[in-house]
């Protein structure tokens, strides 16, 4: 489901513009809340718990309404509405075809929920530096959960409004860090490898050439972290930088009279919803989700990397683990 307003928010964020919160009016709160239904009311403070400072921020009513619709559908077990809002993929997990929503929803029971307000926070990534992002804070009491982001009992969840071309972004349990890796070369390479190929890899390049248009896909993947490609030699070198493959015969690549052979035909961006579990120059572990909001895991991939002479990262191997049987959702514009 594509909505204009969350997209505008995302474009605003990615433009590098930053909204500076009013630092004279911080609100201290904890994960223990009082009974309230107002979208602007803040949970009460407990002297026995560590407090969290939040900065209230007005966001568009449509975004808050979408979040409310999601939790209402979750409480009533409206599978079609949740499927629509989460844009979950489908896959096989128990021997027959079913959606990932059905997989966890049947064994997940939401007793009650409250929309507690909308907030702003400062985040940072290597693409734009510091920026302001927004989320809706929700208190949800689950009496039963099953293999998803939600936990049993009464907890707070941050529903982010930086979903880009999708309705809204990830749902994160309050207290859990949500780090932004946009612009990071290592994470960009790993996640794009999974978008284009998504296969275990350890120097066996044959796994890259058993699809219908492998060279077109390889041409697109070559441009990850490489913006200065102006010849077929540059294209081949970029592939070598990314995965170590140096012998590529491009003769069978689909040709276009409007673009040179080394140019990438515009197709729009593609990306996964993911969480970086571990990060270093040599090893990166990433969990991919079966939906745009990070509700249910699809699988985890462990990447091993090396560094090229030009300081770009190279994938040495990729190993999929923790597979639930569902595909990772692919977001696109």
mmCIF file of C-alpha atoms in Angstrom:
data_model
loop_
_atom_site.group_PDB
_atom_site.id
_atom_site.type_symbol
_atom_site.label_atom_id
_atom_site.label_comp_id
_atom_site.label_asym_id
_atom_site.label_seq_id
_atom_site.Cartn_x
_atom_site.Cartn_y
_atom_site.Cartn_z
ATOM 1 C CA UNK A 1 0.000 0.000 0.000
ATOM 2 C CA UNK A 2 1.637 3.199 -1.124
ATOM 3 C CA UNK A 3 0.817 6.448 0.664
ATOM 4 C CA UNK A 4 2.043 9.916 -0.212
ATOM 5 C CA UNK A 5 2.461 11.446 3.235
ATOM 6 C CA UNK A 6 4.933 8.922 4.722
ATOM 7 C CA UNK A 7 6.906 9.178 1.467
ATOM 8 C CA UNK A 8 7.094 12.954 1.840
ATOM 9 C CA UNK A 9 8.407 12.485 5.371
ATOM 10 C CA UNK A 10 11.082 10.117 4.081
ATOM 11 C CA UNK A 11 12.134 12.413 1.266
ATOM 12 C CA UNK A 12 12.376 15.249 3.746
ATOM 13 C CA UNK A 13 14.602 13.167 5.984
ATOM 14 C CA UNK A 14 16.842 11.987 3.124
ATOM 15 C CA UNK A 15 17.224 15.538 1.862
ATOM 16 C CA UNK A 16 19.467 16.174 4.830
ATOM 17 C CA UNK A 17 17.132 18.688 6.433
ATOM 18 C CA UNK A 18 17.019 18.428 10.203
ATOM 19 C CA UNK A 19 14.306 19.607 12.525
ATOM 20 C CA UNK A 20 15.781 20.684 15.838
ATOM 21 C CA UNK A 21 13.522 19.739 18.766
ATOM 22 C CA UNK A 22 12.664 22.254 21.449
ATOM 23 C CA UNK A 23 15.291 21.324 24.025
ATOM 24 C CA UNK A 24 13.589 23.467 26.650
ATOM 25 C CA UNK A 25 10.708 21.061 26.957
ATOM 26 C CA UNK A 26 12.001 17.496 27.354
ATOM 27 C CA UNK A 27 9.682 14.869 28.775
ATOM 28 C CA UNK A 28 10.985 12.097 31.003
ATOM 29 C CA UNK A 29 9.203 8.785 30.947
ATOM 30 C CA UNK A 30 9.670 5.085 31.514
ATOM 31 C CA UNK A 31 8.397 1.854 30.111
ATOM 32 C CA UNK A 32 5.753 1.734 32.863
ATOM 33 C CA UNK A 33 2.693 3.719 31.789
ATOM 34 C CA UNK A 34 -0.492 5.052 33.282
ATOM 35 C CA UNK A 35 -3.968 4.502 31.853
ATOM 36 C CA UNK A 36 -4.499 6.991 29.031
ATOM 37 C CA UNK A 37 -5.929 7.123 25.541
ATOM 38 C CA UNK A 38 -4.714 10.544 24.418
ATOM 39 C CA UNK A 39 -2.225 10.587 21.550
ATOM 40 C CA UNK A 40 -0.317 13.425 23.228
ATOM 41 C CA UNK A 41 -0.251 12.099 26.797
ATOM 42 C CA UNK A 42 3.096 10.823 28.049
ATOM 43 C CA UNK A 43 3.546 7.771 30.316
ATOM 44 C CA UNK A 44 4.099 8.531 33.967
ATOM 45 C CA UNK A 45 7.547 8.485 35.580
ATOM 46 C CA UNK A 46 8.522 5.805 38.061
ATOM 47 C CA UNK A 47 11.291 6.673 40.540
ATOM 48 C CA UNK A 48 12.429 3.060 40.581
ATOM 49 C CA UNK A 49 13.092 2.744 36.847
ATOM 50 C CA UNK A 50 15.570 4.305 34.450
ATOM 51 C CA UNK A 51 13.893 7.182 32.641
ATOM 52 C CA UNK A 52 13.848 7.892 28.926
ATOM 53 C CA UNK A 53 13.748 11.458 27.629
ATOM 54 C CA UNK A 54 11.413 11.881 24.665
ATOM 55 C CA UNK A 55 10.717 14.900 22.556
ATOM 56 C CA UNK A 56 7.014 15.188 21.621
ATOM 57 C CA UNK A 57 6.463 16.119 17.996
ATOM 58 C CA UNK A 58 3.353 16.703 15.966
ATOM 59 C CA UNK A 59 3.122 14.452 12.910
ATOM 60 C CA UNK A 60 0.381 14.228 10.316
ATOM 61 C CA UNK A 61 -2.865 12.689 11.528
ATOM 62 C CA UNK A 62 -2.866 10.221 8.651
ATOM 63 C CA UNK A 63 0.316 8.511 9.887
ATOM 64 C CA UNK A 64 -1.043 8.175 13.418
ATOM 65 C CA UNK A 65 -4.300 6.840 11.989
ATOM 66 C CA UNK A 66 -2.418 4.186 10.005
ATOM 67 C CA UNK A 67 -0.614 3.032 13.137
ATOM 68 C CA UNK A 68 -3.924 2.879 15.016
ATOM 69 C CA UNK A 69 -5.470 0.901 12.152
ATOM 70 C CA UNK A 70 -2.649 -1.607 12.300
ATOM 71 C CA UNK A 71 -3.004 -2.314 16.024
ATOM 72 C CA UNK A 72 -6.794 -2.394 15.724
ATOM 73 C CA UNK A 73 -6.469 -5.010 12.983
ATOM 74 C CA UNK A 74 -3.952 -6.876 15.106
ATOM 75 C CA UNK A 75 -6.384 -6.974 18.036
ATOM 76 C CA UNK A 76 -9.262 -8.201 15.855
ATOM 77 C CA UNK A 77 -6.980 -10.581 13.903
ATOM 78 C CA UNK A 78 -7.901 -8.966 10.600
ATOM 79 C CA UNK A 79 -5.389 -10.842 8.456
ATOM 80 C CA UNK A 80 -6.133 -9.059 5.212
ATOM 81 C CA UNK A 81 -5.704 -5.606 6.753
ATOM 82 C CA UNK A 82 -2.449 -6.560 8.456
ATOM 83 C CA UNK A 83 -1.201 -8.140 5.258
ATOM 84 C CA UNK A 84 -2.040 -4.943 3.396
ATOM 85 C CA UNK A 85 -0.398 -2.631 5.925
ATOM 86 C CA UNK A 86 2.738 -4.724 6.463
ATOM 87 C CA UNK A 87 3.182 -5.699 2.810
ATOM 88 C CA UNK A 88 4.300 -9.135 3.983
ATOM 89 C CA UNK A 89 5.656 -11.552 1.446
ATOM 90 C CA UNK A 90 4.469 -15.116 1.083
ATOM 91 C CA UNK A 91 6.483 -18.274 1.397
ATOM 92 C CA UNK A 92 6.427 -21.887 2.428
ATOM 93 C CA UNK A 93 7.150 -22.770 6.028
ATOM 94 C CA UNK A 94 5.116 -25.857 6.845
ATOM 95 C CA UNK A 95 4.838 -27.640 3.517
ATOM 96 C CA UNK A 96 2.059 -25.535 2.039
ATOM 97 C CA UNK A 97 1.773 -22.004 0.714
ATOM 98 C CA UNK A 98 0.823 -19.426 3.313
ATOM 99 C CA UNK A 99 1.534 -15.817 4.158
ATOM 100 C CA UNK A 100 3.917 -14.890 6.930
ATOM 101 C CA UNK A 101 1.091 -12.943 8.597
ATOM 102 C CA UNK A 102 -0.985 -16.090 9.033
ATOM 103 C CA UNK A 103 2.071 -17.872 10.413
ATOM 104 C CA UNK A 104 2.426 -15.697 13.516
ATOM 105 C CA UNK A 105 -0.991 -14.029 13.847
ATOM 106 C CA UNK A 106 -2.955 -17.199 14.671
ATOM 107 C CA UNK A 107 -0.800 -17.656 17.772
ATOM 108 C CA UNK A 108 -0.583 -13.992 18.731
ATOM 109 C CA UNK A 109 -3.223 -12.359 20.914
ATOM 110 C CA UNK A 110 -3.343 -8.630 21.594
ATOM 111 C CA UNK A 111 -5.434 -7.911 24.691
ATOM 112 C CA UNK A 112 -5.274 -4.121 24.580
ATOM 113 C CA UNK A 113 -3.279 -1.217 23.175
ATOM 114 C CA UNK A 114 -2.961 2.573 23.522
ATOM 115 C CA UNK A 115 -1.509 5.203 21.204
ATOM 116 C CA UNK A 116 0.638 7.267 23.577
ATOM 117 C CA UNK A 117 1.877 9.993 21.281
ATOM 118 C CA UNK A 118 4.208 10.947 18.443
ATOM 119 C CA UNK A 119 7.849 11.843 18.988
ATOM 120 C CA UNK A 120 11.029 12.999 17.282
ATOM 121 C CA UNK A 121 14.549 11.731 17.822
ATOM 122 C CA UNK A 122 17.957 12.499 16.387
ATOM 123 C CA UNK A 123 19.555 9.766 14.292
ATOM 124 C CA UNK A 124 22.706 9.549 12.185
ATOM 125 C CA UNK A 125 23.876 7.729 9.086
ATOM 126 C CA UNK A 126 26.798 8.043 6.671
ATOM 127 C CA UNK A 127 24.585 9.292 3.867
ATOM 128 C CA UNK A 128 23.194 12.508 5.345
ATOM 129 C CA UNK A 129 24.819 12.743 8.771
ATOM 130 C CA UNK A 130 22.500 13.789 11.601
ATOM 131 C CA UNK A 131 18.785 14.077 10.895
ATOM 132 C CA UNK A 132 15.454 13.936 12.712
ATOM 133 C CA UNK A 133 13.183 10.914 12.446
ATOM 134 C CA UNK A 134 9.734 10.363 13.877
ATOM 135 C CA UNK A 135 7.823 7.562 15.536
ATOM 136 C CA UNK A 136 4.496 6.813 17.170
ATOM 137 C CA UNK A 137 4.749 5.293 20.638
ATOM 138 C CA UNK A 138 2.311 2.466 21.366
ATOM 139 C CA UNK A 139 1.662 0.548 24.569
ATOM 140 C CA UNK A 140 0.518 -3.003 23.754
ATOM 141 C CA UNK A 141 -0.425 -5.844 26.059
ATOM 142 C CA UNK A 142 -0.024 -9.282 24.451
ATOM 143 C CA UNK A 143 -1.307 -12.362 26.244
ATOM 144 C CA UNK A 144 0.272 -14.605 23.600
ATOM 145 C CA UNK A 145 2.973 -14.126 20.934
ATOM 146 C CA UNK A 146 4.691 -16.398 18.433
ATOM 147 C CA UNK A 147 8.035 -15.845 16.680
ATOM 148 C CA UNK A 148 7.601 -12.145 15.986
ATOM 149 C CA UNK A 149 8.780 -8.770 17.238
ATOM 150 C CA UNK A 150 6.043 -8.554 19.869
ATOM 151 C CA UNK A 151 6.601 -9.775 23.425
ATOM 152 C CA UNK A 152 4.151 -11.228 25.903
ATOM 153 C CA UNK A 153 2.924 -8.793 28.544
ATOM 154 C CA UNK A 154 2.568 -5.011 28.495
ATOM 155 C CA UNK A 155 5.385 -3.265 26.618
ATOM 156 C CA UNK A 156 6.073 -0.126 24.606
ATOM 157 C CA UNK A 157 6.800 -0.171 20.881
ATOM 158 C CA UNK A 158 8.140 2.549 18.604
ATOM 159 C CA UNK A 159 6.496 2.577 15.160
ATOM 160 C CA UNK A 160 8.722 4.616 12.852
ATOM 161 C CA UNK A 161 7.365 6.843 10.101
ATOM 162 C CA UNK A 162 10.415 6.604 7.826
ATOM 163 C CA UNK A 163 9.109 3.824 5.634
ATOM 164 C CA UNK A 164 9.922 5.525 2.336
ATOM 165 C CA UNK A 165 7.762 4.085 -0.422
ATOM 166 C CA UNK A 166 5.919 1.841 2.027
ATOM 167 C CA UNK A 167 3.299 2.889 4.555
ATOM 168 C CA UNK A 168 5.544 3.245 7.585
ATOM 169 C CA UNK A 169 8.808 1.870 8.836
ATOM 170 C CA UNK A 170 9.959 -0.651 11.390
ATOM 171 C CA UNK A 171 8.316 -1.529 14.687
ATOM 172 C CA UNK A 172 10.970 -1.609 17.418
ATOM 173 C CA UNK A 173 10.508 -2.671 21.063
ATOM 174 C CA UNK A 174 11.168 0.355 23.241
ATOM 175 C CA UNK A 175 14.643 0.272 24.727
ATOM 176 C CA UNK A 176 16.068 -1.548 21.690
ATOM 177 C CA UNK A 177 18.484 0.447 19.561
ATOM 178 C CA UNK A 178 17.473 1.222 15.991
ATOM 179 C CA UNK A 179 20.669 2.199 14.196
ATOM 180 C CA UNK A 180 20.564 3.636 10.674
ATOM 181 C CA UNK A 181 23.152 2.107 8.314
ATOM 182 C CA UNK A 182 22.138 4.019 5.179
ATOM 183 C CA UNK A 183 25.287 5.042 3.321
ATOM 184 C CA UNK A 184 27.476 2.436 5.009
ATOM 185 C CA UNK A 185 29.487 0.678 2.273
ATOM 186 C CA UNK A 186 29.684 -2.721 4.010
ATOM 187 C CA UNK A 187 25.980 -2.948 4.850
ATOM 188 C CA UNK A 188 25.076 -1.570 1.432
ATOM 189 C CA UNK A 189 27.102 -4.293 -0.287
ATOM 190 C CA UNK A 190 25.748 -7.104 1.886
ATOM 191 C CA UNK A 191 22.096 -6.118 1.646
ATOM 192 C CA UNK A 192 22.265 -5.426 -2.091
ATOM 193 C CA UNK A 193 23.883 -8.821 -2.651
ATOM 194 C CA UNK A 194 20.886 -10.323 -0.907
ATOM 195 C CA UNK A 195 18.434 -8.244 -2.952
ATOM 196 C CA UNK A 196 19.976 -9.318 -6.258
ATOM 197 C CA UNK A 197 21.032 -12.895 -5.447
ATOM 198 C CA UNK A 198 20.224 -13.979 -1.893
ATOM 199 C CA UNK A 199 22.248 -17.178 -2.147
ATOM 200 C CA UNK A 200 24.950 -18.813 -0.096
ATOM 201 C CA UNK A 201 28.249 -17.884 -1.636
ATOM 202 C CA UNK A 202 31.852 -18.887 -1.032
ATOM 203 C CA UNK A 203 33.839 -18.368 -4.205
ATOM 204 C CA UNK A 204 31.564 -20.551 -6.355
ATOM 205 C CA UNK A 205 30.401 -18.108 -8.996
ATOM 206 C CA UNK A 206 28.166 -20.647 -10.715
ATOM 207 C CA UNK A 207 25.402 -19.743 -8.256
ATOM 208 C CA UNK A 208 25.248 -16.324 -9.889
ATOM 209 C CA UNK A 209 24.550 -17.614 -13.396
ATOM 210 C CA UNK A 210 21.545 -19.895 -13.079
ATOM 211 C CA UNK A 211 18.877 -17.247 -13.430
ATOM 212 C CA UNK A 212 17.079 -16.033 -16.526
ATOM 213 C CA UNK A 213 19.020 -12.775 -16.932
ATOM 214 C CA UNK A 214 22.109 -13.220 -14.750
ATOM 215 C CA UNK A 215 24.311 -10.720 -16.566
ATOM 216 C CA UNK A 216 21.731 -7.946 -16.307
ATOM 217 C CA UNK A 217 21.475 -8.610 -12.584
ATOM 218 C CA UNK A 218 25.250 -8.729 -12.285
ATOM 219 C CA UNK A 219 25.489 -5.394 -14.095
ATOM 220 C CA UNK A 220 23.123 -3.848 -11.560
ATOM 221 C CA UNK A 221 24.994 -5.401 -8.649
ATOM 222 C CA UNK A 222 28.314 -4.119 -10.036
ATOM 223 C CA UNK A 223 27.230 -0.560 -9.362
ATOM 224 C CA UNK A 224 26.921 -1.113 -5.618
ATOM 225 C CA UNK A 225 29.452 1.305 -4.079
ATOM 226 C CA UNK A 226 30.718 2.189 -7.599
ATOM 227 C CA UNK A 227 29.430 5.374 -9.216
ATOM 228 C CA UNK A 228 32.311 6.050 -11.627
ATOM 229 C CA UNK A 229 31.735 3.275 -14.176
ATOM 230 C CA UNK A 230 32.364 4.590 -17.691
ATOM 231 C CA UNK A 231 33.507 1.501 -19.596
ATOM 232 C CA UNK A 232 33.072 -2.254 -19.709
ATOM 233 C CA UNK A 233 36.468 -2.561 -18.034
ATOM 234 C CA UNK A 234 35.192 -0.426 -15.141
ATOM 235 C CA UNK A 235 32.110 -2.607 -14.930
ATOM 236 C CA UNK A 236 34.154 -5.812 -14.737
ATOM 237 C CA UNK A 237 36.486 -4.272 -12.151
ATOM 238 C CA UNK A 238 33.489 -3.263 -10.019
ATOM 239 C CA UNK A 239 32.224 -6.854 -10.030
ATOM 240 C CA UNK A 240 35.674 -8.019 -8.967
ATOM 241 C CA UNK A 241 35.706 -5.455 -6.169
ATOM 242 C CA UNK A 242 32.304 -6.594 -4.903
ATOM 243 C CA UNK A 243 32.644 -10.403 -4.975
ATOM 244 C CA UNK A 244 36.042 -11.273 -6.487
ATOM 245 C CA UNK A 245 34.721 -12.388 -9.877
ATOM 246 C CA UNK A 246 37.158 -11.097 -12.507
ATOM 247 C CA UNK A 247 36.214 -13.103 -15.609
ATOM 248 C CA UNK A 248 32.846 -11.894 -16.937
ATOM 249 C CA UNK A 249 31.685 -12.312 -20.526
ATOM 250 C CA UNK A 250 29.207 -9.513 -21.108
ATOM 251 C CA UNK A 251 28.283 -10.468 -24.714
ATOM 252 C CA UNK A 252 24.877 -11.820 -23.752
ATOM 253 C CA UNK A 253 23.829 -8.784 -21.784
ATOM 254 C CA UNK A 254 20.531 -7.303 -22.949
ATOM 255 C CA UNK A 255 21.340 -4.366 -25.202
ATOM 256 C CA UNK A 256 19.500 -1.060 -25.496
ATOM 257 C CA UNK A 257 19.793 1.551 -28.230
ATOM 258 C CA UNK A 258 19.295 4.243 -25.603
ATOM 259 C CA UNK A 259 22.108 3.206 -23.257
ATOM 260 C CA UNK A 260 25.731 2.216 -23.654
ATOM 261 C CA UNK A 261 26.630 -1.390 -22.842
ATOM 262 C CA UNK A 262 28.189 -0.505 -19.487
ATOM 263 C CA UNK A 263 25.300 1.706 -18.397
ATOM 264 C CA UNK A 264 22.619 0.458 -16.037
ATOM 265 C CA UNK A 265 19.097 0.762 -17.388
ATOM 266 C CA UNK A 266 17.042 2.646 -14.764
ATOM 267 C CA UNK A 267 14.856 0.202 -12.869
ATOM 268 C CA UNK A 268 14.153 1.954 -9.574
ATOM 269 C CA UNK A 269 15.679 1.210 -6.199
ATOM 270 C CA UNK A 270 15.229 -2.064 -4.322
ATOM 271 C CA UNK A 271 15.954 -2.797 -0.688
ATOM 272 C CA UNK A 272 15.150 -5.168 2.157
ATOM 273 C CA UNK A 273 13.878 -4.462 5.661
ATOM 274 C CA UNK A 274 16.712 -5.613 7.898
ATOM 275 C CA UNK A 275 18.522 -5.381 11.211
ATOM 276 C CA UNK A 276 22.302 -5.445 11.586
ATOM 277 C CA UNK A 277 23.101 -7.899 14.382
ATOM 278 C CA UNK A 278 26.921 -7.716 14.227
ATOM 279 C CA UNK A 279 29.189 -5.359 12.345
ATOM 280 C CA UNK A 280 32.913 -5.194 11.577
ATOM 281 C CA UNK A 281 35.140 -4.845 8.512
ATOM 282 C CA UNK A 282 35.623 -8.611 8.429
ATOM 283 C CA UNK A 283 32.218 -9.932 9.503
ATOM 284 C CA UNK A 284 28.668 -8.642 9.234
ATOM 285 C CA UNK A 285 25.535 -10.475 10.425
ATOM 286 C CA UNK A 286 22.187 -9.201 9.145
ATOM 287 C CA UNK A 287 18.635 -10.367 9.823
ATOM 288 C CA UNK A 288 16.108 -9.850 7.033
ATOM 289 C CA UNK A 289 12.360 -9.567 7.647
ATOM 290 C CA UNK A 290 9.372 -11.030 5.809
ATOM 291 C CA UNK A 291 7.557 -7.681 5.986
ATOM 292 C CA UNK A 292 8.317 -3.977 5.859
ATOM 293 C CA UNK A 293 7.833 -3.399 9.596
ATOM 294 C CA UNK A 294 10.241 -5.964 11.012
ATOM 295 C CA UNK A 295 7.509 -8.093 12.572
ATOM 296 C CA UNK A 296 8.747 -11.537 11.571
ATOM 297 C CA UNK A 297 12.213 -12.702 10.574
ATOM 298 C CA UNK A 298 12.748 -14.358 7.209
ATOM 299 C CA UNK A 299 16.349 -15.421 7.771
ATOM 300 C CA UNK A 300 19.764 -14.258 8.961
ATOM 301 C CA UNK A 301 22.885 -14.053 6.788
ATOM 302 C CA UNK A 302 26.483 -14.121 7.986
ATOM 303 C CA UNK A 303 28.841 -12.315 5.608
ATOM 304 C CA UNK A 304 32.631 -12.498 5.660
ATOM 305 C CA UNK A 305 34.460 -9.658 3.948
ATOM 306 C CA UNK A 306 37.853 -8.349 2.916
ATOM 307 C CA UNK A 307 39.010 -4.887 1.854
ATOM 308 C CA UNK A 308 40.139 -3.983 -1.662
ATOM 309 C CA UNK A 309 43.067 -1.699 -2.446
ATOM 310 C CA UNK A 310 40.616 1.112 -3.182
ATOM 311 C CA UNK A 311 39.127 0.628 0.325
ATOM 312 C CA UNK A 312 35.822 -0.775 -0.929
ATOM 313 C CA UNK A 313 34.557 -3.963 0.779
ATOM 314 C CA UNK A 314 34.426 -7.356 -0.916
ATOM 315 C CA UNK A 315 32.139 -10.257 0.028
ATOM 316 C CA UNK A 316 34.201 -13.402 0.537
ATOM 317 C CA UNK A 317 31.286 -15.575 1.627
ATOM 318 C CA UNK A 318 27.598 -15.383 2.539
ATOM 319 C CA UNK A 319 25.897 -18.059 4.649
ATOM 320 C CA UNK A 320 22.173 -18.106 5.387
ATOM 321 C CA UNK A 321 21.056 -19.274 8.841
ATOM 322 C CA UNK A 322 17.922 -19.148 10.985
ATOM 323 C CA UNK A 323 15.596 -19.611 8.032
ATOM 324 C CA UNK A 324 11.871 -19.489 8.856
ATOM 325 C CA UNK A 325 10.837 -20.568 5.371
ATOM 326 C CA UNK A 326 9.639 -17.138 4.276
ATOM 327 C CA UNK A 327 11.173 -14.832 1.711
ATOM 328 C CA UNK A 328 12.539 -11.456 2.695
ATOM 329 C CA UNK A 329 10.253 -8.681 1.549
ATOM 330 C CA UNK A 330 11.602 -6.501 -1.263
ATOM 331 C CA UNK A 331 10.740 -2.811 -1.046
ATOM 332 C CA UNK A 332 11.038 -0.719 -4.189
ATOM 333 C CA UNK A 333 10.359 2.651 -5.757
#
